[in-house]
C-alpha atoms as a PDB file:
ATOM      1  CA  MET A   1       0.123   0.099  -0.189  1.00  0.00           C
ATOM      2  CA  PRO A   2       1.188   3.733  -0.096  1.00  0.00           C
ATOM      3  CA  LYS A   3       3.207   5.211   2.047  1.00  0.00           C
ATOM      4  CA  LEU A   4       1.097   7.279   4.257  1.00  0.00           C
ATOM      5  CA  ALA A   5      -1.705   4.626   4.053  1.00  0.00           C
ATOM      6  CA  HIS A   6       0.589   2.434   5.511  1.00  0.00           C
ATOM      7  CA  ALA A   7       1.670   4.339   8.176  1.00  0.00           C
ATOM      8  CA  LEU A   8      -1.566   4.946   9.541  1.00  0.00           C
ATOM      9  CA  ALA A   9      -2.641   1.082   9.566  1.00  0.00           C
ATOM     10  CA  ALA A  10       0.624   0.431  11.637  1.00  0.00           C
ATOM     11  CA  ALA A  11      -0.256   3.474  14.487  1.00  0.00           C
ATOM     12  CA  ALA A  12      -3.952   1.748  14.137  1.00  0.00           C
ATOM     13  CA  GLY A  13      -1.566  -1.554  14.951  1.00  0.00           C
ATOM     14  CA  ASN A  14      -2.282  -3.600  12.160  1.00  0.00           C
ATOM     15  CA  ALA A  15       0.689  -3.957   9.238  1.00  0.00           C
ATOM     16  CA  GLY A  16      -0.875  -6.248   7.207  1.00  0.00           C
ATOM     17  CA  GLY A  17       1.243  -8.767   7.752  1.00  0.00           C
ATOM     18  CA  LEU A  18       1.685  -9.895   4.034  1.00  0.00           C
ATOM     19  CA  THR A  19       4.715 -11.602   2.777  1.00  0.00           C
ATOM     20  CA  PHE A  20       5.324 -13.494  -0.898  1.00  0.00           C
ATOM     21  CA  GLU A  21       6.906 -16.911  -1.127  1.00  0.00           C
ATOM     22  CA  HIS A  22       7.899 -18.308  -4.618  1.00  0.00           C
ATOM     23  CA  PHE A  23       5.732 -21.145  -5.861  1.00  0.00           C
ATOM     24  CA  ALA A  24       6.456 -22.039  -9.317  1.00  0.00           C
ATOM     25  CA  THR A  25       8.352 -21.571 -12.339  1.00  0.00           C
ATOM     26  CA  VAL A  26       7.792 -22.467 -16.190  1.00  0.00           C
ATOM     27  CA  GLN A  27       9.680 -21.846 -18.888  1.00  0.00           C
ATOM     28  CA  THR A  28       8.705 -22.507 -22.976  1.00  0.00           C
ATOM     29  CA  GLU A  29       9.213 -21.775 -26.701  1.00  0.00           C
ATOM     30  CA  GLY A  30       6.511 -20.802 -28.853  1.00  0.00           C
ATOM     31  CA  SER A  31       3.453 -19.398 -28.891  1.00  0.00           C
ATOM     32  CA  SER A  32       1.298 -20.710 -25.743  1.00  0.00           C
ATOM     33  CA  VAL A  33       2.174 -21.791 -22.136  1.00  0.00           C
ATOM     34  CA  THR A  34       0.793 -24.134 -19.406  1.00  0.00           C
ATOM     35  CA  LEU A  35      -0.269 -22.662 -15.981  1.00  0.00           C
ATOM     36  CA  PRO A  36       0.913 -24.713 -12.991  1.00  0.00           C
ATOM     37  CA  ALA A  37      -1.225 -27.476 -11.177  1.00  0.00           C
ATOM     38  CA  SER A  38      -2.826 -26.788  -7.934  1.00  0.00           C
ATOM     39  CA  LEU A  39      -2.785 -23.040  -8.666  1.00  0.00           C
ATOM     40  CA  GLU A  40      -4.682 -20.982  -5.524  1.00  0.00           C
ATOM     41  CA  ASP A  41      -7.029 -17.648  -5.808  1.00  0.00           C
ATOM     42  CA  GLY A  42      -5.007 -15.225  -5.413  1.00  0.00           C
ATOM     43  CA  ASP A  43      -1.547 -16.582  -7.019  1.00  0.00           C
ATOM     44  CA  ILE A  44       0.574 -13.943  -8.641  1.00  0.00           C
ATOM     45  CA  GLY A  45       1.526 -14.745 -12.099  1.00  0.00           C
ATOM     46  CA  VAL A  46       4.481 -12.608 -14.102  1.00  0.00           C
ATOM     47  CA  LEU A  47       5.010 -13.248 -17.269  1.00  0.00           C
ATOM     48  CA  ILE A  48       7.798 -12.515 -19.463  1.00  0.00           C
ATOM     49  CA  ILE A  49       7.882 -12.816 -23.539  1.00  0.00           C
ATOM     50  CA  SER A  50      10.679 -12.357 -25.517  1.00  0.00           C
ATOM     51  CA  GLY A  51      11.329 -12.695 -29.437  1.00  0.00           C
ATOM     52  CA  ILE A  52      10.754 -12.251 -32.849  1.00  0.00           C
ATOM     53  CA  SER A  53       7.733 -11.689 -33.781  1.00  0.00           C
ATOM     54  CA  SER A  54       6.009 -12.130 -30.206  1.00  0.00           C
ATOM     55  CA  GLN A  55       3.477 -10.445 -28.112  1.00  0.00           C
ATOM     56  CA  ASN A  56       3.904  -6.642 -27.767  1.00  0.00           C
ATOM     57  CA  THR A  57       0.858  -5.841 -27.722  1.00  0.00           C
ATOM     58  CA  ALA A  58      -1.603  -6.164 -24.484  1.00  0.00           C
ATOM     59  CA  LEU A  59      -2.741  -9.811 -23.597  1.00  0.00           C
ATOM     60  CA  ALA A  60      -6.433 -10.340 -22.736  1.00  0.00           C
ATOM     61  CA  GLY A  61      -6.739 -11.343 -19.190  1.00  0.00           C
ATOM     62  CA  TRP A  62      -3.682 -10.060 -18.088  1.00  0.00           C
ATOM     63  CA  THR A  63      -2.176  -6.422 -16.854  1.00  0.00           C
ATOM     64  CA  THR A  64       0.226  -5.056 -18.974  1.00  0.00           C
ATOM     65  CA  ILE A  65       3.711  -4.125 -17.452  1.00  0.00           C
ATOM     66  CA  SER A  66       5.814  -3.436 -20.298  1.00  0.00           C
ATOM     67  CA  THR A  67       5.781  -3.550 -23.828  1.00  0.00           C
ATOM     68  CA  PHE A  68       8.505  -3.257 -26.447  1.00  0.00           C
ATOM     69  CA  ASN A  69       9.089  -2.939 -30.295  1.00  0.00           C
ATOM     70  CA  SER A  70      12.209  -3.793 -32.287  1.00  0.00           C
ATOM     71  CA  THR A  71      13.931  -6.730 -33.919  1.00  0.00           C
ATOM     72  CA  PHE A  72      13.087  -8.124 -30.377  1.00  0.00           C
ATOM     73  CA  ASP A  73       9.716  -7.787 -29.577  1.00  0.00           C
ATOM     74  CA  SER A  74       9.042  -8.089 -25.461  1.00  0.00           C
ATOM     75  CA  TYR A  75       5.797  -8.002 -23.307  1.00  0.00           C
ATOM     76  CA  VAL A  76       5.598  -8.387 -19.409  1.00  0.00           C
ATOM     77  CA  GLY A  77       2.485  -8.270 -18.124  1.00  0.00           C
ATOM     78  CA  TYR A  78       1.117  -9.500 -14.261  1.00  0.00           C
ATOM     79  CA  LYS A  79      -2.192 -11.503 -13.174  1.00  0.00           C
ATOM     80  CA  VAL A  80      -4.136 -12.365 -10.225  1.00  0.00           C
ATOM     81  CA  LEU A  81      -4.679 -15.883 -10.718  1.00  0.00           C
ATOM     82  CA  ALA A  82      -7.692 -18.349  -9.909  1.00  0.00           C
ATOM     83  CA  THR A  83      -7.938 -22.061  -8.709  1.00  0.00           C
ATOM     84  CA  SER A  84      -9.606 -22.257 -12.048  1.00  0.00           C
ATOM     85  CA  ASP A  85      -6.280 -20.875 -13.968  1.00  0.00           C
ATOM     86  CA  SER A  86      -4.581 -24.939 -13.011  1.00  0.00           C
ATOM     87  CA  SER A  87      -3.184 -26.241 -15.535  1.00  0.00           C
ATOM     88  CA  THR A  88      -4.913 -23.989 -17.984  1.00  0.00           C
ATOM     89  CA  SER A  89      -2.848 -22.674 -21.635  1.00  0.00           C
ATOM     90  CA  GLN A  90      -2.625 -19.331 -22.148  1.00  0.00           C
ATOM     91  CA  SER A  91      -1.883 -18.741 -25.650  1.00  0.00           C
ATOM     92  CA  PHE A  92      -0.361 -15.263 -27.300  1.00  0.00           C
ATOM     93  CA  LEU A  93       1.339 -14.549 -31.066  1.00  0.00           C
ATOM     94  CA  GLY A  94       4.765 -15.975 -30.555  1.00  0.00           C
ATOM     95  CA  GLY A  95       5.317 -17.066 -33.963  1.00  0.00           C
ATOM     96  CA  ASN A  96       9.494 -17.639 -34.467  1.00  0.00           C
ATOM     97  CA  VAL A  97      10.049 -20.662 -32.016  1.00  0.00           C
ATOM     98  CA  SER A  98      13.829 -20.212 -32.561  1.00  0.00           C
ATOM     99  CA  TYR A  99      14.170 -16.858 -30.886  1.00  0.00           C
ATOM    100  CA  ASP A 100      11.134 -17.019 -29.190  1.00  0.00           C
ATOM    101  CA  SER A 101      11.579 -17.629 -24.964  1.00  0.00           C
ATOM    102  CA  THR A 102       8.858 -17.244 -22.627  1.00  0.00           C
ATOM    103  CA  THR A 103       8.410 -17.320 -18.401  1.00  0.00           C
ATOM    104  CA  LEU A 104       6.117 -17.648 -16.063  1.00  0.00           C
ATOM    105  CA  LEU A 105       6.772 -17.040 -12.387  1.00  0.00           C
ATOM    106  CA  VAL A 106       4.192 -17.621 -10.011  1.00  0.00           C
ATOM    107  CA  PHE A 107       3.844 -15.921  -6.452  1.00  0.00           C
ATOM    108  CA  ARG A 108       1.929 -16.652  -3.395  1.00  0.00           C
ATOM    109  CA  PRO A 109       0.792 -14.032  -1.141  1.00  0.00           C
ATOM    110  CA  SER A 110      -0.013 -14.679   2.285  1.00  0.00           C
ATOM    111  CA  LYS A 111      -3.392 -13.351   1.858  1.00  0.00           C
ATOM    112  CA  VAL A 112      -4.979 -12.507  -1.435  1.00  0.00           C
ATOM    113  CA  LEU A 113      -4.372  -8.924  -2.161  1.00  0.00           C
ATOM    114  CA  THR A 114      -7.209  -6.562  -2.797  1.00  0.00           C
ATOM    115  CA  ASN A 115      -5.090  -4.386  -4.579  1.00  0.00           C
ATOM    116  CA  VAL A 116      -1.758  -4.945  -7.039  1.00  0.00           C
ATOM    117  CA  TYR A 117       0.656  -2.084  -7.613  1.00  0.00           C
ATOM    118  CA  VAL A 118       3.555  -2.493  -9.976  1.00  0.00           C
ATOM    119  CA  SER A 119       6.297   0.934  -9.885  1.00  0.00           C
ATOM    120  CA  ASP A 120      10.145   1.747 -11.109  1.00  0.00           C
ATOM    121  CA  THR A 121       9.748  -0.202 -14.886  1.00  0.00           C
ATOM    122  CA  SER A 122      12.895   0.505 -16.459  1.00  0.00           C
ATOM    123  CA  PHE A 123      13.977  -1.057 -19.818  1.00  0.00           C
ATOM    124  CA  ASN A 124      16.983  -1.000 -22.292  1.00  0.00           C
ATOM    125  CA  TYR A 125      17.551  -1.965 -25.515  1.00  0.00           C
ATOM    126  CA  THR A 126      21.115  -1.179 -27.007  1.00  0.00           C
ATOM    127  CA  THR A 127      24.590  -2.115 -28.623  1.00  0.00           C
ATOM    128  CA  GLY A 128      26.475  -1.734 -25.724  1.00  0.00           C
ATOM    129  CA  VAL A 129      26.436  -2.647 -22.315  1.00  0.00           C
ATOM    130  CA  SER A 130      22.980  -3.033 -21.166  1.00  0.00           C
ATOM    131  CA  SER A 131      21.953  -1.825 -17.562  1.00  0.00           C
ATOM    132  CA  VAL A 132      18.801  -0.752 -15.311  1.00  0.00           C
ATOM    133  CA  SER A 133      17.776  -0.440 -11.870  1.00  0.00           C
ATOM    134  CA  ALA A 134      14.707   0.194  -9.694  1.00  0.00           C
ATOM    135  CA  ALA A 135      14.521   1.900  -6.095  1.00  0.00           C
ATOM    136  CA  CYS A 136      11.287   0.318  -5.262  1.00  0.00           C
ATOM    137  CA  THR A 137      10.476   3.119  -2.456  1.00  0.00           C
ATOM    138  CA  THR A 138       7.244   3.486  -4.299  1.00  0.00           C
ATOM    139  CA  TYR A 139       5.346   1.689  -1.856  1.00  0.00           C
ATOM    140  CA  ASP A 140       5.723  -0.184   1.307  1.00  0.00           C
ATOM    141  CA  PRO A 141       7.790  -3.740   0.959  1.00  0.00           C
ATOM    142  CA  PRO A 142       7.520  -6.655   0.398  1.00  0.00           C
ATOM    143  CA  ASN A 143       8.630  -6.228  -3.201  1.00  0.00           C
ATOM    144  CA  LEU A 144       8.276  -8.615  -5.586  1.00  0.00           C
ATOM    145  CA  VAL A 145      11.280  -7.549  -7.865  1.00  0.00           C
ATOM    146  CA  ILE A 146      11.525  -8.787 -11.136  1.00  0.00           C
ATOM    147  CA  ALA A 147      14.025  -9.254 -13.682  1.00  0.00           C
ATOM    148  CA  TYR A 148      15.559 -10.121 -17.065  1.00  0.00           C
ATOM    149  CA  SER A 149      19.117 -10.103 -18.722  1.00  0.00           C
ATOM    150  CA  ALA A 150      18.907 -10.701 -22.938  1.00  0.00           C
ATOM    151  CA  ALA A 151      20.877 -10.864 -25.455  1.00  0.00           C
ATOM    152  CA  TYR A 152      22.152 -12.622 -28.953  1.00  0.00           C
ATOM    153  CA  PRO A 153      24.034 -14.375 -29.969  1.00  0.00           C
ATOM    154  CA  ASN A 154      26.123 -14.600 -26.412  1.00  0.00           C
ATOM    155  CA  PRO A 155      24.068 -15.548 -22.897  1.00  0.00           C
ATOM    156  CA  PRO A 156      24.924 -12.587 -20.716  1.00  0.00           C
ATOM    157  CA  ALA A 157      26.484 -12.775 -17.246  1.00  0.00           C
ATOM    158  CA  ILE A 158      25.243 -10.122 -15.002  1.00  0.00           C
ATOM    159  CA  ASN A 159      27.128  -8.482 -11.618  1.00  0.00           C
ATOM    160  CA  GLU A 160      25.066  -8.299  -9.262  1.00  0.00           C
ATOM    161  CA  GLY A 161      25.041 -11.621  -7.733  1.00  0.00           C
ATOM    162  CA  TYR A 162      22.030 -10.831  -4.868  1.00  0.00           C
ATOM    163  CA  TRP A 163      19.273 -12.296  -7.332  1.00  0.00           C
ATOM    164  CA  THR A 164      17.615 -15.799  -7.568  1.00  0.00           C
ATOM    165  CA  THR A 165      18.127 -17.550 -10.564  1.00  0.00           C
ATOM    166  CA  ALA A 166      14.271 -18.230 -12.143  1.00  0.00           C
ATOM    167  CA  THR A 167      15.284 -19.400 -15.786  1.00  0.00           C
ATOM    168  CA  THR A 168      18.917 -20.215 -17.671  1.00  0.00           C
ATOM    169  CA  PRO A 169      18.707 -19.867 -21.707  1.00  0.00           C
ATOM    170  CA  ASN A 170      16.621 -22.299 -23.788  1.00  0.00           C
ATOM    171  CA  ASN A 171      17.415 -20.469 -26.718  1.00  0.00           C
ATOM    172  CA  THR A 172      20.740 -20.132 -28.593  1.00  0.00           C
ATOM    173  CA  ASN A 173      18.942 -16.995 -30.241  1.00  0.00           C
ATOM    174  CA  ASN A 174      17.681 -15.333 -27.556  1.00  0.00           C
ATOM    175  CA  GLN A 175      20.009 -15.730 -24.547  1.00  0.00           C
ATOM    176  CA  MET A 176      17.354 -15.437 -21.555  1.00  0.00           C
ATOM    177  CA  PHE A 177      18.204 -15.289 -17.908  1.00  0.00           C
ATOM    178  CA  THR A 178      15.348 -14.335 -15.626  1.00  0.00           C
ATOM    179  CA  TYR A 179      15.127 -13.184 -12.158  1.00  0.00           C
ATOM    180  CA  TYR A 180      13.458 -12.481  -9.087  1.00  0.00           C
ATOM    181  CA  ILE A 181      14.423 -11.257  -5.157  1.00  0.00           C
ATOM    182  CA  ILE A 182      11.247 -10.970  -2.788  1.00  0.00           C
ATOM    183  CA  ASP A 183      12.613  -7.307  -0.628  1.00  0.00           C
ATOM    184  CA  ASP A 184      11.505  -7.521   3.169  1.00  0.00           C
ATOM    185  CA  GLU A 185      12.739  -3.951   3.288  1.00  0.00           C
ATOM    186  CA  ASN A 186      12.736  -0.638   0.180  1.00  0.00           C
ATOM    187  CA  THR A 187      16.149  -1.495  -1.378  1.00  0.00           C
ATOM    188  CA  THR A 188      17.419  -0.184  -4.649  1.00  0.00           C
ATOM    189  CA  ARG A 189      18.317  -3.156  -7.158  1.00  0.00           C
ATOM    190  CA  SER A 190      19.869  -3.078 -10.530  1.00  0.00           C
ATOM    191  CA  VAL A 191      20.811  -5.902 -13.482  1.00  0.00           C
ATOM    192  CA  THR A 192      23.988  -4.627 -15.178  1.00  0.00           C
ATOM    193  CA  GLN A 193      25.341  -6.874 -18.185  1.00  0.00           C
ATOM    194  CA  SER A 194      29.095  -7.792 -17.357  1.00  0.00           C
ATOM    195  CA  ALA A 195      29.865  -6.868 -20.993  1.00  0.00           C
ATOM    196  CA  ASP A 196      28.662  -6.417 -24.442  1.00  0.00           C
ATOM    197  CA  TYR A 197      27.029  -9.791 -25.688  1.00  0.00           C
ATOM    198  CA  GLY A 198      26.164  -9.017 -28.904  1.00  0.00           C
ATOM    199  CA  SER A 199      23.611  -6.685 -31.245  1.00  0.00           C
ATOM    200  CA  TYR A 200      20.716  -6.484 -28.792  1.00  0.00           C
ATOM    201  CA  ASN A 201      21.393  -6.335 -25.145  1.00  0.00           C
ATOM    202  CA  ARG A 202      18.387  -6.103 -23.616  1.00  0.00           C
ATOM    203  CA  THR A 203      17.693  -5.250 -19.634  1.00  0.00           C
ATOM    204  CA  PHE A 204      14.746  -5.195 -17.410  1.00  0.00           C
ATOM    205  CA  ILE A 205      13.252  -4.571 -13.795  1.00  0.00           C
ATOM    206  CA  THR A 206       9.521  -3.659 -11.935  1.00  0.00           C
ATOM    207  CA  CYS A 207       8.842  -3.568  -8.854  1.00  0.00           C
ATOM    208  CA  ILE A 208       5.526  -5.630  -7.466  1.00  0.00           C
ATOM    209  CA  ASN A 209       3.761  -4.946  -4.332  1.00  0.00           C
ATOM    210  CA  GLY A 210      -0.033  -5.682  -2.724  1.00  0.00           C
ATOM    211  CA  ASP A 211      -2.535  -5.391  -0.045  1.00  0.00           C
END
């Protein structure tokens, strides 16, 4: 929740007690992804799509966080999932399996959220060293911080060592790592590629909160 609202709630003796845990990761190529089994109402799904002729516009049922349209397209969005979403297939544009890479991250909050907030989203696409950062100070923690580092043709290592690696590259034509961290305090996080890995170096970061 926003800082003032959180402060008022804390003063009243109710700080919320919200926590997140990582529930599942799904990685695929192509134009669809199958959601995990055993989802619960209120799970938060974060979908990251990258590739050539891939999704770069709003995706039905998902709230768009970021889109980008160039040689490598990009889409990042989230959805508050329900039990009925378990094992269902989510279709999107896709179109070029040779270059497409998709990651679905699912997080389970300790309570069903009434509101989901997204802040400090940043994306960088360059022929040099790609880097992004997020202060994650707009809302009170816990913060779900989601990031990726992608390049062609070489796999792009990053300098920061505090991330949990969700996925490693599954496509040699689109070398993408995805990362997350669950922060219990407001902390600036960064993704900085360690070198110039080719002509299509990309980094992304966003913060997700809720109440």
